[in-house]
CSV table of C-alpha atoms and ligand atoms in Angstrom, one decimal:
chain,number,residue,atom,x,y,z
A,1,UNK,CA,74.1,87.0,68.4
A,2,UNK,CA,76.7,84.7,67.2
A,3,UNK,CA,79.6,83.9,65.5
A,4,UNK,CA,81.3,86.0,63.1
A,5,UNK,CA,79.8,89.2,65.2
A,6,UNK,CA,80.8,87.2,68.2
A,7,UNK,CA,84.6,86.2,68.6
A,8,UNK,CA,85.4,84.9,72.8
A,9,UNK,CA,89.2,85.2,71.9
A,10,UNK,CA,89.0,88.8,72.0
A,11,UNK,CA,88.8,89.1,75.5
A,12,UNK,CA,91.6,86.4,75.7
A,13,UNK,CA,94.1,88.0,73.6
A,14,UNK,CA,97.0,89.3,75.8
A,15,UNK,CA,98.2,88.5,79.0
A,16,UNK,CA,97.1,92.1,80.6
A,17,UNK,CA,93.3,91.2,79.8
A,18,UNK,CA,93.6,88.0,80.6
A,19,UNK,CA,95.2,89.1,84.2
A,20,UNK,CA,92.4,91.9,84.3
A,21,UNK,CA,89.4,89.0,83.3
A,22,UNK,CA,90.9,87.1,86.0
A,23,UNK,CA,88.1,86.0,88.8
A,24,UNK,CA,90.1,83.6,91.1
A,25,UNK,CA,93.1,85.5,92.6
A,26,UNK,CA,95.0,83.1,94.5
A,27,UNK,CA,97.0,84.4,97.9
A,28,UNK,CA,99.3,82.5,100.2
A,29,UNK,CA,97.6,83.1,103.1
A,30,UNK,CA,95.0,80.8,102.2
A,31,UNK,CA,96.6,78.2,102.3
A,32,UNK,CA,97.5,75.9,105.4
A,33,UNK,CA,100.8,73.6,105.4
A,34,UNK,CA,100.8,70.7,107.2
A,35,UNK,CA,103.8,69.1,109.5
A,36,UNK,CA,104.6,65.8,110.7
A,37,UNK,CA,106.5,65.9,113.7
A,38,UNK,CA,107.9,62.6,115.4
A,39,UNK,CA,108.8,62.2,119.2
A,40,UNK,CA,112.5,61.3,119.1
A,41,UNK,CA,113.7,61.6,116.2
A,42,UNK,CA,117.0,63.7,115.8
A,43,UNK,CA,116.9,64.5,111.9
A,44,UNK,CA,114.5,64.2,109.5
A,45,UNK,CA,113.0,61.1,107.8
A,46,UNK,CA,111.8,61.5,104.5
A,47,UNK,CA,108.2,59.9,103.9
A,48,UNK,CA,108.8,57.7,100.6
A,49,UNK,CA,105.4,57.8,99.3
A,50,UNK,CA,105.4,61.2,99.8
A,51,UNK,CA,108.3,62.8,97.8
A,52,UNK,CA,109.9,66.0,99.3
A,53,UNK,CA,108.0,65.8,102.9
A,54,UNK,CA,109.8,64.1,105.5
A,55,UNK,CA,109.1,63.3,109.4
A,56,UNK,CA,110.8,66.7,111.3
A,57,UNK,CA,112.3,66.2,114.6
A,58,UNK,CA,110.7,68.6,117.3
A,59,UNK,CA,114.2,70.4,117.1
A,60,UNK,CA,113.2,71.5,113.4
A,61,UNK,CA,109.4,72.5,113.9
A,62,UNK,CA,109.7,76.4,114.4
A,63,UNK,CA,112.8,76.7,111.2
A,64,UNK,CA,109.9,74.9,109.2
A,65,UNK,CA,107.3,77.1,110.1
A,66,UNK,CA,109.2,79.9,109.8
A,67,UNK,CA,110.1,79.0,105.8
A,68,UNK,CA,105.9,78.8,105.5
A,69,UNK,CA,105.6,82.1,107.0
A,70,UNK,CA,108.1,84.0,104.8
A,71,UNK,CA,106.1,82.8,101.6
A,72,UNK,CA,102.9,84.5,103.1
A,73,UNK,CA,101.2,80.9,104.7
A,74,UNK,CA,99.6,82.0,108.1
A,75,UNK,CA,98.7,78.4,109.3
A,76,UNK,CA,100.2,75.4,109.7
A,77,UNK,CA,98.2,72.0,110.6
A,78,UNK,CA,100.6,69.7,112.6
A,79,UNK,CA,100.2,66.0,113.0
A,80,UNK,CA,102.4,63.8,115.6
A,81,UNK,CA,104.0,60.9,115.7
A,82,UNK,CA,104.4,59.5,119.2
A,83,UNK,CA,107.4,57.4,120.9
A,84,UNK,CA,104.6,55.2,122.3
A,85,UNK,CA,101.2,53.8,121.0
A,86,UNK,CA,98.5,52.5,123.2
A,87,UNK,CA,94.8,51.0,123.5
A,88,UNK,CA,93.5,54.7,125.1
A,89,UNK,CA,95.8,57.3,123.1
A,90,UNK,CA,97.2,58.5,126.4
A,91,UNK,CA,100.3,60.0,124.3
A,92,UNK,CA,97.4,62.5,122.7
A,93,UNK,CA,96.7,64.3,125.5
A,94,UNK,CA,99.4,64.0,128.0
A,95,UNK,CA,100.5,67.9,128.7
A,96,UNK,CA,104.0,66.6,127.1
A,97,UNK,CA,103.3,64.5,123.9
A,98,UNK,CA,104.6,65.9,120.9
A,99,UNK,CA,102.0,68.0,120.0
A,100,UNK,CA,102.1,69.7,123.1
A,101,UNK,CA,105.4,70.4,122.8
A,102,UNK,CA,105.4,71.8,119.4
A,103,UNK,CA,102.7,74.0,120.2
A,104,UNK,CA,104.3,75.5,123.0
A,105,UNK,CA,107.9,75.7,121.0
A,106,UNK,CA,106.0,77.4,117.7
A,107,UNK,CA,103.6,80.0,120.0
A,108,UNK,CA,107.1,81.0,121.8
A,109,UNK,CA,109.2,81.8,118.2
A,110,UNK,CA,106.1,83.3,116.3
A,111,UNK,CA,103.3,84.2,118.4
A,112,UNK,CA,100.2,85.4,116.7
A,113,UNK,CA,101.9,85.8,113.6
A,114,UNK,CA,101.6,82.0,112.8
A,115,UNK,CA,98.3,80.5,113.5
A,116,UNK,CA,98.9,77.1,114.8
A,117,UNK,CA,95.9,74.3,114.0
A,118,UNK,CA,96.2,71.3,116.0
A,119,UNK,CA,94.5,68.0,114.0
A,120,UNK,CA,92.4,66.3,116.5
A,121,UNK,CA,92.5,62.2,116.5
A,122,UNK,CA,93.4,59.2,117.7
A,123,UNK,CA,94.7,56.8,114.9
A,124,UNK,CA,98.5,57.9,115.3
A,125,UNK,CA,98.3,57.7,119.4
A,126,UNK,CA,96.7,54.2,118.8
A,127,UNK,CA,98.2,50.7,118.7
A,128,UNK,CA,95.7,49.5,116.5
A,129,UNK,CA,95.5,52.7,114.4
A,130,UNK,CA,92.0,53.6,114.5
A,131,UNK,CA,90.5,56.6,115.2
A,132,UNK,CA,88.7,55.3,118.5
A,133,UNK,CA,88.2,53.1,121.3
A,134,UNK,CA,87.7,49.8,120.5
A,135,UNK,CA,86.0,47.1,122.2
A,136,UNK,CA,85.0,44.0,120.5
A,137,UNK,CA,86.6,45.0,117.2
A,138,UNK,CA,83.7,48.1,117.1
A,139,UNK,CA,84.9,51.4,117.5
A,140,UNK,CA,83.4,53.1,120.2
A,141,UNK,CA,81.9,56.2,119.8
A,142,UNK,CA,81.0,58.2,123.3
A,143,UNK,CA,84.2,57.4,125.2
A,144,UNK,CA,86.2,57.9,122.0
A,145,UNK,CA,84.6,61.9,122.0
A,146,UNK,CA,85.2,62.2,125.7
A,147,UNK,CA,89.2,61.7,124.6
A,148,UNK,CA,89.0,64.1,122.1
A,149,UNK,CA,87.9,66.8,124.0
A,150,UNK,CA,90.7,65.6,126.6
A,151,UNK,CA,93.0,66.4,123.8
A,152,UNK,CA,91.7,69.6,122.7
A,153,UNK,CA,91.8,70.8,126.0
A,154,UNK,CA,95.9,69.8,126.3
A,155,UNK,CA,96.4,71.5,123.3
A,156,UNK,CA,94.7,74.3,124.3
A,157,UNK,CA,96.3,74.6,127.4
A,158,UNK,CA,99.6,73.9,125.6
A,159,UNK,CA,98.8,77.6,123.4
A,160,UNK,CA,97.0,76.3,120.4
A,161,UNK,CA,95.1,79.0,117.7
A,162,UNK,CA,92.4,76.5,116.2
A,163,UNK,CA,91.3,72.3,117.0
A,164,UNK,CA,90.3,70.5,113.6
A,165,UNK,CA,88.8,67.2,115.0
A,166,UNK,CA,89.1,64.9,112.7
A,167,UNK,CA,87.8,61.3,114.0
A,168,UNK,CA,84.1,61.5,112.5
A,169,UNK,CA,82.7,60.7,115.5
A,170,UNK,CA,79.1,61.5,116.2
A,171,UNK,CA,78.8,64.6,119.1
A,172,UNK,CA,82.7,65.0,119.1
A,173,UNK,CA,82.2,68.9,118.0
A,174,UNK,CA,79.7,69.7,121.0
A,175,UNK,CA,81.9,67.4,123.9
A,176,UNK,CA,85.0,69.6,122.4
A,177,UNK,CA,83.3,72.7,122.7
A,178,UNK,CA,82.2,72.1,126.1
A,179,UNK,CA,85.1,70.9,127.3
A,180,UNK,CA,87.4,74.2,126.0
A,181,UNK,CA,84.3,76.2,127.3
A,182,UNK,CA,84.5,74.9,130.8
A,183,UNK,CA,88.0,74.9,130.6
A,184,UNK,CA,88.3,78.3,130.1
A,185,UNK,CA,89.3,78.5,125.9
A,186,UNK,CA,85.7,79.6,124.4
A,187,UNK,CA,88.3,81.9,121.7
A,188,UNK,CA,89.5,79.0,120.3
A,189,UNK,CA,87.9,77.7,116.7
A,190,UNK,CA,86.7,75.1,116.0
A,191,UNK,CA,87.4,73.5,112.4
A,192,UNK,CA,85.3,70.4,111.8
A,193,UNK,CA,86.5,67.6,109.6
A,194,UNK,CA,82.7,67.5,108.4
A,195,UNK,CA,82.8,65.7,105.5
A,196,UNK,CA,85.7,63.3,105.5
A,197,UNK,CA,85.0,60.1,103.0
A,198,UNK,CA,86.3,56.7,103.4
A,199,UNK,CA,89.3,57.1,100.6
A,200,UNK,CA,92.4,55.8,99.3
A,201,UNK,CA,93.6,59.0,98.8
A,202,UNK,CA,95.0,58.4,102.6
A,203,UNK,CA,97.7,55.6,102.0
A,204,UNK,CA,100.6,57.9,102.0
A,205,UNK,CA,99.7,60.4,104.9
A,206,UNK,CA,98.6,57.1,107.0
A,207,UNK,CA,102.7,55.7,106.0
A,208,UNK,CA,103.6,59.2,107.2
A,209,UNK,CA,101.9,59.1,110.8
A,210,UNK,CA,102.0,55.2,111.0
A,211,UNK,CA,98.3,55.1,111.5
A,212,UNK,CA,97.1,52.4,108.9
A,213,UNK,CA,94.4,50.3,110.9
A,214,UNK,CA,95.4,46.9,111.9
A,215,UNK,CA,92.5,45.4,111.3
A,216,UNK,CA,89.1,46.5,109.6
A,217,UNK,CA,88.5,49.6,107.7
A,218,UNK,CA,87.6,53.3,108.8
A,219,UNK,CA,84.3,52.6,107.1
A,220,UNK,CA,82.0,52.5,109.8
A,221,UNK,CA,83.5,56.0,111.0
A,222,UNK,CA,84.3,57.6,107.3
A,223,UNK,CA,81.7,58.3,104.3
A,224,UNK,CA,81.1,56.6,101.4
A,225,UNK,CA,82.1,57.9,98.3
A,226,UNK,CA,78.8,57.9,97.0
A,227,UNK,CA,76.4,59.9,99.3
A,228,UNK,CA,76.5,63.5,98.9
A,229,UNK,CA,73.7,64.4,101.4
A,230,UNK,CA,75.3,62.9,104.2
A,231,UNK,CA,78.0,65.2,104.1
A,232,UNK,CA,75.1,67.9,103.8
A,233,UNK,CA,73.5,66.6,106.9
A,234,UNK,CA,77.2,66.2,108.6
A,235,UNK,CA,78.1,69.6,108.0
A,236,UNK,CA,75.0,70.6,109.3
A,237,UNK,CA,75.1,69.3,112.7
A,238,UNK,CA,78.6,70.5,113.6
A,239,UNK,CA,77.4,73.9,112.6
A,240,UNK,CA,74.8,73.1,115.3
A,241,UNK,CA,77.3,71.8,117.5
A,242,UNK,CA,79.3,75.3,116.9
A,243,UNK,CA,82.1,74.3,114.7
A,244,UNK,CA,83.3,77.7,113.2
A,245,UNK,CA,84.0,76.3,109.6
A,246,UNK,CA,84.0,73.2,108.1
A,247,UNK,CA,86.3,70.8,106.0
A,248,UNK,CA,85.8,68.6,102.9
A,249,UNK,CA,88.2,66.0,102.5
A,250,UNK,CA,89.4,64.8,100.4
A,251,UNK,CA,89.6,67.7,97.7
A,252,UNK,CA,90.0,66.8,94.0
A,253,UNK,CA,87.4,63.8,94.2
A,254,UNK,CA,84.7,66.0,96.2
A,255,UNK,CA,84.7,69.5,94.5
A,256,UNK,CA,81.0,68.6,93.8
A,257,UNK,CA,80.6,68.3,98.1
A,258,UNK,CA,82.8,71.9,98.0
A,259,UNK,CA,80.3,73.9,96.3
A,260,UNK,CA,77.4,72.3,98.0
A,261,UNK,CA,78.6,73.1,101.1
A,262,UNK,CA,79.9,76.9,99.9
A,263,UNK,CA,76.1,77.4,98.4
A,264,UNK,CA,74.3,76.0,101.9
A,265,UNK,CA,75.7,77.4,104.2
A,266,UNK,CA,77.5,80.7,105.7
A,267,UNK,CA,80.6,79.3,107.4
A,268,UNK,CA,84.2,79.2,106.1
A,269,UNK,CA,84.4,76.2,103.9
A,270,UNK,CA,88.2,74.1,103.9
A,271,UNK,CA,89.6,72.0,101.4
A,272,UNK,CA,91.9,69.5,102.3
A,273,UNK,CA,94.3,68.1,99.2
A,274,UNK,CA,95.4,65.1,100.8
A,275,UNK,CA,98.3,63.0,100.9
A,276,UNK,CA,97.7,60.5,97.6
A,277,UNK,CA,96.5,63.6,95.4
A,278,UNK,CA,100.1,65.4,97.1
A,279,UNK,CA,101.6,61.9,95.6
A,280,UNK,CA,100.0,61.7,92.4
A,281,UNK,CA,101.1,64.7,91.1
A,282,UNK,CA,105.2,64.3,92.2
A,283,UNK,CA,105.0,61.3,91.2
A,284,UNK,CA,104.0,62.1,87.6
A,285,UNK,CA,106.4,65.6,87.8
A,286,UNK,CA,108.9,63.6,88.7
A,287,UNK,CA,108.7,61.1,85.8
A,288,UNK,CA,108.6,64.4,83.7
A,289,UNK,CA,104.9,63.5,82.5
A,290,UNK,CA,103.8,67.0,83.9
A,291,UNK,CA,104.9,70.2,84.7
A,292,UNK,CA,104.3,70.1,88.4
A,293,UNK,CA,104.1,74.3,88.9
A,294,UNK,CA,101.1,74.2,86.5
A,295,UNK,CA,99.4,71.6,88.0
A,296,UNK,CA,99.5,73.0,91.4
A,297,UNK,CA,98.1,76.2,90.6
A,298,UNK,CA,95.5,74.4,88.6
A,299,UNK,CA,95.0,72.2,91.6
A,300,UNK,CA,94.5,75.6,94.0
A,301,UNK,CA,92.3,77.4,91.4
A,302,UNK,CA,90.0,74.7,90.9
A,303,UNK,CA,89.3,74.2,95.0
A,304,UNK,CA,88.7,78.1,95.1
A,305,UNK,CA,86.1,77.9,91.4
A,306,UNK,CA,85.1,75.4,93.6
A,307,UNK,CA,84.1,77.4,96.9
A,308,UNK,CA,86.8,76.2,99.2
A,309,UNK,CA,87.8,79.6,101.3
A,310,UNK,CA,91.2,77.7,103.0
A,311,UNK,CA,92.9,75.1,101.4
A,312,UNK,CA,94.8,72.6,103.1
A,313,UNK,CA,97.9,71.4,101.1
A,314,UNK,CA,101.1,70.2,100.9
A,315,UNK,CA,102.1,71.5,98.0
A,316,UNK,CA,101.6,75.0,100.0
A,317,UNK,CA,105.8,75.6,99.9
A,318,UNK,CA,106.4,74.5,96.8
A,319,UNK,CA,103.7,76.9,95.2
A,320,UNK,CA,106.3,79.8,93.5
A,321,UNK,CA,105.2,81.8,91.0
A,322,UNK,CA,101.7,81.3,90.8
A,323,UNK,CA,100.7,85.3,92.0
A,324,UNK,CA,102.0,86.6,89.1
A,325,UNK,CA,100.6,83.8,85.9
A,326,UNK,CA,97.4,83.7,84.4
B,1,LIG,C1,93.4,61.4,111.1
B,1,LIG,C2,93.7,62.0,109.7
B,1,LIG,C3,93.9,61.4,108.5
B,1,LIG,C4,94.2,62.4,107.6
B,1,LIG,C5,94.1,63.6,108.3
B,1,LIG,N1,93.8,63.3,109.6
B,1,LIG,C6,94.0,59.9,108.1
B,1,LIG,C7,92.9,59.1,108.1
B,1,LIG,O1,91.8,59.5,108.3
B,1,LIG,O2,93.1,57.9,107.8
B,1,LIG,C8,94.6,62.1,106.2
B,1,LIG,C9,95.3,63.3,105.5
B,1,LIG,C10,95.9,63.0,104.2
B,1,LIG,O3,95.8,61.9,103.6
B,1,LIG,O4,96.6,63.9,103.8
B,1,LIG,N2,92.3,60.7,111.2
């Protein structure tokens, strides 16, 4: 059967049947809002290429969370910027870096209502902003994973809900699990930055935590655009390395890698709408070429059509009315 018996409008026709028709129902506590905080600083420093997000001092981290919890986020994902840089990180995993100390300072004002994800890496404890040692201008991998799991551990310790290591370096999900094993945490979750590509869509989050490499790239260490069965075979082995779900990144460029990864395999899938797609669209809302509360919820539906379970955003406090349009 076809047209004239068939007419597809009919089932579009008001907004109650298009509510009822409705497959994708979006809901606040999916998503995850990220914070920057910065040792020392006393107020906050707005992030230019990122309009509306700014650097918080430590003093501001639990008011900020707070505002995320009252519009129905549950997680936050928090990224520091320490006083001092070095060749081994040490400001990642002393017991009081800033990471530490926001842990410890959000777990004491909201307990298990918030659930506080700690973003494991190097590149913003690093004076030459990778994510790793490096020797020879090659970025070592095994003593690189024994520091992240030295950091996951100080979180830990420190009160955190979940680790998301995010270095893509080889073994770094097993020597983290291990290491919070041995240490006593085996309840805490592990998200895995599985599938994080080489992109451009970092540039603003990487002027945010002042972790642009000095020299090189992050190819050697990130994907290539291109290949979508190594982020198959990525995800794979942190699922055999016991990471408890796993993360595309970045989002707009890879829903293709989202629903692979939703259709192969049974863990919670995360999407991560980086920085430069943030940027993008205020950018173009703010030159009034868009109407930035449409694109958003655009942006969220199409990572959950997509497959993602948790999307990482931040966008997550400006979403408003999007529960209630279709
Ligand atoms: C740390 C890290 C990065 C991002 C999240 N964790 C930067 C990078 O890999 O260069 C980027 C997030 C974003 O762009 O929003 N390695």
């Amino acid at each position: 059967m076809s047209f004239p018996t068939v007419r597809m409008r009919r089932l579009r026709k008001t907004q109650a049947l298009r509510d009822m028709l409705n497959p994708i129902t979006l809901n606040p506590a999916h998503l995850i809002y990220p914070i920057f905080v910065e040792e020392n600083l006393k107020t906050p420093t707005p992030i230019e290429s990122m309009p509306g997000y700014s650097r918080l001092p430590l003093s501001m981290v639990v008011a900020e969370a707070k505002a995320a919890l009252a519009q129905g986020i549950k997680g936050v994902l928090l990224f520091g910027i320490p006083a001092k840089k070095d060749e081994t990180a040490t400001s990642a995993y002393a017991p009081e870096g800033i990471i530490q100390q926001a842990i410890r300072l959000l777990k004491k004002a909201c307990g298990d209502e918030l659930v506080i994800i700690g973003d494991v890496c190097l590149c913003e404890y690093m004076s030459h902003g990778h994510c790793g040692i490096v020797k020879d201008n090659e970025i070592q991998n095994d003593p690189t994973i024994a520091l992240l799991a030295k950091t996951a551990v100080s979180y830990a310790q420190a009160g955190i809900d979940i680790v998301a290591p995010s270095a893509m370096m080889d073994g770094q999900i097993t020597a983290i699990r291990e290491a919070l094993d041995e240490a006593g945490y085996d309840q805490i979750p592990i998200i895995a930055y599985a599938a994080k590509y080489a992109s451009g869509f970092y540039g603003p989050f990487r002027d945010a935590a002042e972790s642009t490499p000095k020299f090189g790239n992050r190819h050697s260490y990130q994907m290539n655009p291109g290949n979508p069965q190594e982020a198959l075979r990525e995800i794979e082995l942190d699922i055999a390395e016991g990471a408890d779900m796993v993360m595309i990144k970045p989002a707009l460029a890879y829903l293709d890698i989202i629903t692979l990864a939703k259709a192969s395999f049974n863990v919670p899938v995360v999407a991560y709408n980086v920085s430069g797609e943030y940027s993008m669209v205020k950018a173009a809302a703010q030159n009034g070429w868009i109407d930035e509360q449409t694109i958003i919820r655009e942006i969220l539906i199409s990572l959950k059509r997509a497959g993602a379970d948790l999307i990482i955003t931040y966008h997550a406090k400006d979403v408003k009315s999007w529960l209630t349009q279709s």
